[in-house]
Amino acid sequence: MRWAFLLFALLPALAQASGLTQEEARILDRLVEEALPRDPGYLRALADLEASRQTLGILGAVSAEVGASLAGEYGQVASSYRLAVSLNLAELFRDRSPALKALEAQVEAQRREVRVRVAGAFFRWLSAREAARTAADGVEAREAELKAVQARARVGGATPAEVLAAAERLSQARLALYRANLDLALALEDLARAVGLPLDALRALLRPLEAQGGTSVAPPRPRGP
């Protein structure tokens, strides 16, 4: 658990170092909000805390005593009942018990763990998205290069070997784009698992990032020359 606390403490620095925009930071917070009510560990810790609060609340400070006594004149037996209800104000207003504080700490620890997990998956998705965008730009550059070499070759300004070399570079760029798209798809699936959402719902949350440019949430398809 110690590594989780350390990573959580470093999240703001990681976000700044990764160059998160305001919209990306907002979406990260929304993803964490979606993940919390779907995380079994967090829900279990929250349920334990609420149960403890009910036990240690005002009902725990109230004690009832029911008893019976015998009373009567001339040795006659008569029943009488007494009900004593006392409110232990010291118990009610004292500091929260160590057990309650421990449960609150457990809830906070689970919350941090969920945020660390979601943030890590989100950063990996952003990195894969940027790599896919760079690879797509590389394909466009190699396509333009091949067209330029082919145009020069038609007027004798480039050799067939130069055309073949340019075509090979384009082929390598397309392969790199294919791999980047595969990494992006896997990163998206990992993020969906971390948040606990189906892919369609996750894409809907990530869609505002598309308006800022860059690679689409869905991996782009390689284009022909």
CSV table of C-alpha atoms in Angstrom, one decimal:
chain,number,residue,atom,x,y,z
A,1,MET,CA,0.0,0.0,0.0
A,2,ARG,CA,2.9,2.3,0.6
A,3,TRP,CA,3.6,2.7,-3.1
A,4,ALA,CA,0.0,3.6,-3.7
A,5,PHE,CA,0.2,6.5,-1.2
A,6,LEU,CA,3.5,7.7,-2.7
A,7,LEU,CA,2.0,7.6,-6.3
A,8,PHE,CA,-1.1,9.4,-5.1
A,9,ALA,CA,1.0,12.1,-3.6
A,10,LEU,CA,2.9,12.5,-6.8
A,11,LEU,CA,-0.2,12.6,-9.0
A,12,PRO,CA,-0.3,16.5,-9.2
A,13,ALA,CA,3.3,16.5,-10.3
A,14,LEU,CA,2.7,13.8,-12.8
A,15,ALA,CA,-0.3,15.6,-14.2
A,16,GLN,CA,1.8,18.8,-14.6
A,17,ALA,CA,4.7,16.9,-16.1
A,18,SER,CA,2.4,15.2,-18.5
A,19,GLY,CA,1.0,18.5,-19.6
A,20,LEU,CA,-2.6,17.8,-18.7
A,21,THR,CA,-5.0,20.4,-20.0
A,22,GLN,CA,-7.8,21.7,-17.9
A,23,GLU,CA,-10.2,19.5,-19.8
A,24,GLU,CA,-8.1,16.4,-19.4
A,25,ALA,CA,-7.8,17.0,-15.6
A,26,ARG,CA,-11.6,17.5,-15.5
A,27,ILE,CA,-12.2,14.2,-17.3
A,28,LEU,CA,-9.7,12.4,-15.0
A,29,ASP,CA,-11.7,13.6,-12.0
A,30,ARG,CA,-15.0,12.4,-13.7
A,31,LEU,CA,-13.4,9.0,-14.4
A,32,VAL,CA,-12.5,8.6,-10.7
A,33,GLU,CA,-16.0,9.6,-9.7
A,34,GLU,CA,-17.4,6.9,-12.0
A,35,ALA,CA,-14.9,4.3,-10.7
A,36,LEU,CA,-15.6,4.8,-6.9
A,37,PRO,CA,-19.2,3.4,-6.8
A,38,ARG,CA,-18.0,0.5,-8.9
A,39,ASP,CA,-15.0,-0.5,-6.8
A,40,PRO,CA,-15.8,-3.4,-4.3
A,41,GLY,CA,-13.0,-2.5,-1.9
A,42,TYR,CA,-14.2,1.1,-1.6
A,43,LEU,CA,-17.8,0.1,-1.2
A,44,ARG,CA,-17.0,-2.4,1.5
A,45,ALA,CA,-14.9,0.1,3.4
A,46,LEU,CA,-17.7,2.7,3.1
A,47,ALA,CA,-20.3,0.2,4.3
A,48,ASP,CA,-18.1,-0.7,7.4
A,49,LEU,CA,-17.8,3.0,8.2
A,50,GLU,CA,-21.5,3.7,8.0
A,51,ALA,CA,-22.3,0.6,10.1
A,52,SER,CA,-19.7,1.8,12.7
A,53,ARG,CA,-21.2,5.3,12.7
A,54,GLN,CA,-24.6,3.9,13.4
A,55,THR,CA,-23.3,1.9,16.3
A,56,LEU,CA,-21.2,4.7,17.8
A,57,GLY,CA,-23.9,7.3,17.2
A,58,ILE,CA,-26.6,8.5,19.6
A,59,LEU,CA,-28.1,5.0,19.8
A,60,GLY,CA,-24.8,3.8,21.2
A,61,ALA,CA,-24.8,6.5,23.8
A,62,VAL,CA,-28.3,5.6,25.1
A,63,SER,CA,-28.6,2.7,27.5
A,64,ALA,CA,-31.9,1.3,28.7
A,65,GLU,CA,-32.3,-0.6,31.9
A,66,VAL,CA,-35.4,-2.6,32.7
A,67,GLY,CA,-35.8,-4.2,36.0
A,68,ALA,CA,-38.5,-5.5,38.3
A,69,SER,CA,-38.9,-5.2,42.1
A,70,LEU,CA,-41.2,-6.4,44.7
A,71,ALA,CA,-43.0,-3.9,47.0
A,72,GLY,CA,-46.0,-3.9,49.2
A,73,GLU,CA,-47.5,-3.3,52.6
A,74,TYR,CA,-47.7,-5.9,55.3
A,75,GLY,CA,-45.6,-8.3,53.4
A,76,GLN,CA,-47.9,-8.4,50.5
A,77,VAL,CA,-46.2,-8.9,47.2
A,78,ALA,CA,-46.8,-6.4,44.4
A,79,SER,CA,-44.9,-6.0,41.2
A,80,SER,CA,-43.5,-2.8,40.0
A,81,TYR,CA,-41.4,-2.1,37.0
A,82,ARG,CA,-38.9,0.6,36.3
A,83,LEU,CA,-37.5,1.7,33.1
A,84,ALA,CA,-34.3,3.8,33.4
A,85,VAL,CA,-33.0,5.4,30.2
A,86,SER,CA,-29.8,7.4,30.5
A,87,LEU,CA,-28.0,9.4,28.0
A,88,ASN,CA,-24.2,9.2,28.3
A,89,LEU,CA,-23.3,12.7,27.2
A,90,ALA,CA,-19.6,12.1,27.7
A,91,GLU,CA,-19.9,9.1,25.3
A,92,LEU,CA,-21.9,11.2,22.8
A,93,PHE,CA,-19.6,14.2,22.7
A,94,ARG,CA,-16.2,12.6,23.2
A,95,ASP,CA,-13.8,12.3,20.3
A,96,ARG,CA,-14.5,9.7,17.7
A,97,SER,CA,-13.3,6.3,18.8
A,98,PRO,CA,-10.1,4.9,17.4
A,99,ALA,CA,-12.1,2.2,15.6
A,100,LEU,CA,-14.1,4.8,13.7
A,101,LYS,CA,-11.0,6.8,12.8
A,102,ALA,CA,-9.4,3.6,11.5
A,103,LEU,CA,-12.5,2.9,9.3
A,104,GLU,CA,-12.4,6.5,8.0
A,105,ALA,CA,-8.7,6.1,7.2
A,106,GLN,CA,-9.6,2.8,5.4
A,107,VAL,CA,-12.2,4.6,3.2
A,108,GLU,CA,-9.7,7.3,2.3
A,109,ALA,CA,-7.0,4.7,1.5
A,110,GLN,CA,-9.4,2.9,-0.8
A,111,ARG,CA,-10.4,6.2,-2.5
A,112,ARG,CA,-6.7,6.9,-3.1
A,113,GLU,CA,-6.1,3.5,-4.4
A,114,VAL,CA,-8.9,3.9,-6.9
A,115,ARG,CA,-7.6,7.3,-8.0
A,116,VAL,CA,-4.1,5.9,-8.5
A,117,ARG,CA,-5.4,3.0,-10.6
A,118,VAL,CA,-7.6,5.2,-12.8
A,119,ALA,CA,-4.9,8.0,-13.1
A,120,GLY,CA,-2.3,5.4,-14.2
A,121,ALA,CA,-4.6,3.9,-16.8
A,122,PHE,CA,-5.6,7.4,-18.0
A,123,PHE,CA,-1.9,8.6,-18.3
A,124,ARG,CA,-1.1,5.4,-20.3
A,125,TRP,CA,-4.1,6.1,-22.6
A,126,LEU,CA,-3.0,9.7,-23.2
A,127,SER,CA,0.6,8.5,-24.0
A,128,ALA,CA,-0.7,5.9,-26.4
A,129,ARG,CA,-3.0,8.5,-28.0
A,130,GLU,CA,-0.1,10.9,-28.5
A,131,ALA,CA,2.0,8.1,-30.0
A,132,ALA,CA,-0.8,7.2,-32.4
A,133,ARG,CA,-1.0,10.8,-33.5
A,134,THR,CA,2.7,11.0,-34.0
A,135,ALA,CA,2.6,7.8,-36.0
A,136,ALA,CA,-0.3,9.1,-38.2
A,137,ASP,CA,1.8,12.3,-38.8
A,138,GLY,CA,4.7,10.1,-39.8
A,139,VAL,CA,2.6,8.3,-42.4
A,140,GLU,CA,1.4,11.6,-43.9
A,141,ALA,CA,5.0,12.8,-44.2
A,142,ARG,CA,6.2,9.6,-45.8
A,143,GLU,CA,3.3,9.7,-48.2
A,144,ALA,CA,4.2,13.2,-49.3
A,145,GLU,CA,7.8,12.1,-49.6
A,146,LEU,CA,7.0,9.2,-51.9
A,147,LYS,CA,4.8,11.4,-54.1
A,148,ALA,CA,7.6,13.9,-54.4
A,149,VAL,CA,10.2,11.2,-55.3
A,150,GLN,CA,7.8,9.7,-57.8
A,151,ALA,CA,7.2,13.1,-59.5
A,152,ARG,CA,11.0,13.6,-59.7
A,153,ALA,CA,11.5,10.1,-61.1
A,154,ARG,CA,9.0,10.9,-63.9
A,155,VAL,CA,11.3,13.7,-65.1
A,156,GLY,CA,14.5,11.8,-64.5
A,157,GLY,CA,15.3,13.6,-61.2
A,158,ALA,CA,15.2,10.4,-59.1
A,159,THR,CA,16.3,6.8,-59.6
A,160,PRO,CA,14.1,3.8,-59.3
A,161,ALA,CA,16.2,2.8,-56.2
A,162,GLU,CA,15.2,6.1,-54.6
A,163,VAL,CA,11.5,5.5,-55.3
A,164,LEU,CA,11.8,2.0,-53.8
A,165,ALA,CA,13.6,3.4,-50.7
A,166,ALA,CA,10.8,6.0,-50.2
A,167,ALA,CA,8.1,3.3,-50.6
A,168,GLU,CA,9.9,1.2,-48.0
A,169,ARG,CA,9.9,4.1,-45.6
A,170,LEU,CA,6.2,4.6,-46.1
A,171,SER,CA,5.6,0.9,-45.5
A,172,GLN,CA,7.6,1.1,-42.2
A,173,ALA,CA,5.6,4.2,-41.2
A,174,ARG,CA,2.3,2.4,-41.8
A,175,LEU,CA,3.5,-0.5,-39.7
A,176,ALA,CA,4.4,1.8,-36.9
A,177,LEU,CA,0.9,3.4,-37.1
A,178,TYR,CA,-0.7,-0.1,-37.0
A,179,ARG,CA,1.3,-0.9,-33.8
A,180,ALA,CA,0.5,2.5,-32.3
A,181,ASN,CA,-3.2,2.0,-33.0
A,182,LEU,CA,-3.1,-1.5,-31.4
A,183,ASP,CA,-1.4,0.0,-28.3
A,184,LEU,CA,-4.1,2.7,-28.2
A,185,ALA,CA,-6.9,0.2,-28.4
A,186,LEU,CA,-5.3,-1.9,-25.6
A,187,ALA,CA,-4.8,1.2,-23.4
A,188,LEU,CA,-8.5,2.2,-23.9
A,189,GLU,CA,-9.6,-1.3,-22.8
A,190,ASP,CA,-7.3,-1.1,-19.7
A,191,LEU,CA,-8.8,2.3,-18.8
A,192,ALA,CA,-12.3,0.9,-19.2
A,193,ARG,CA,-11.5,-1.9,-16.8
A,194,ALA,CA,-9.9,0.5,-14.3
A,195,VAL,CA,-13.0,2.7,-14.3
A,196,GLY,CA,-15.5,-0.2,-14.5
A,197,LEU,CA,-17.3,1.2,-17.6
A,198,PRO,CA,-18.1,-0.4,-20.9
A,199,LEU,CA,-16.1,0.9,-23.9
A,200,ASP,CA,-19.1,2.9,-25.4
A,201,ALA,CA,-19.7,4.7,-22.1
A,202,LEU,CA,-16.0,5.4,-21.7
A,203,ARG,CA,-15.7,6.8,-25.2
A,204,ALA,CA,-18.6,9.1,-24.4
A,205,LEU,CA,-16.7,10.5,-21.5
A,206,LEU,CA,-13.5,10.9,-23.5
A,207,ARG,CA,-15.2,12.5,-26.5
A,208,PRO,CA,-14.7,16.1,-25.4
A,209,LEU,CA,-10.9,15.6,-25.9
A,210,GLU,CA,-11.5,15.0,-29.6
A,211,ALA,CA,-12.6,18.7,-30.0
A,212,GLN,CA,-9.1,19.7,-29.0
A,213,GLY,CA,-7.5,17.9,-31.9
A,214,GLY,CA,-5.2,14.9,-32.0
A,215,THR,CA,-5.9,11.3,-32.5
A,216,SER,CA,-9.5,10.2,-32.2
A,217,VAL,CA,-10.6,8.0,-29.3
A,218,ALA,CA,-11.2,5.2,-31.9
A,219,PRO,CA,-7.8,4.3,-33.5
A,220,PRO,CA,-7.5,5.7,-37.0
A,221,ARG,CA,-7.2,3.4,-40.0
A,222,PRO,CA,-4.1,3.6,-42.2
A,223,ARG,CA,-4.6,5.4,-45.5
A,224,GLY,CA,-3.3,4.5,-48.8
A,225,PRO,CA,-0.7,6.5,-50.8
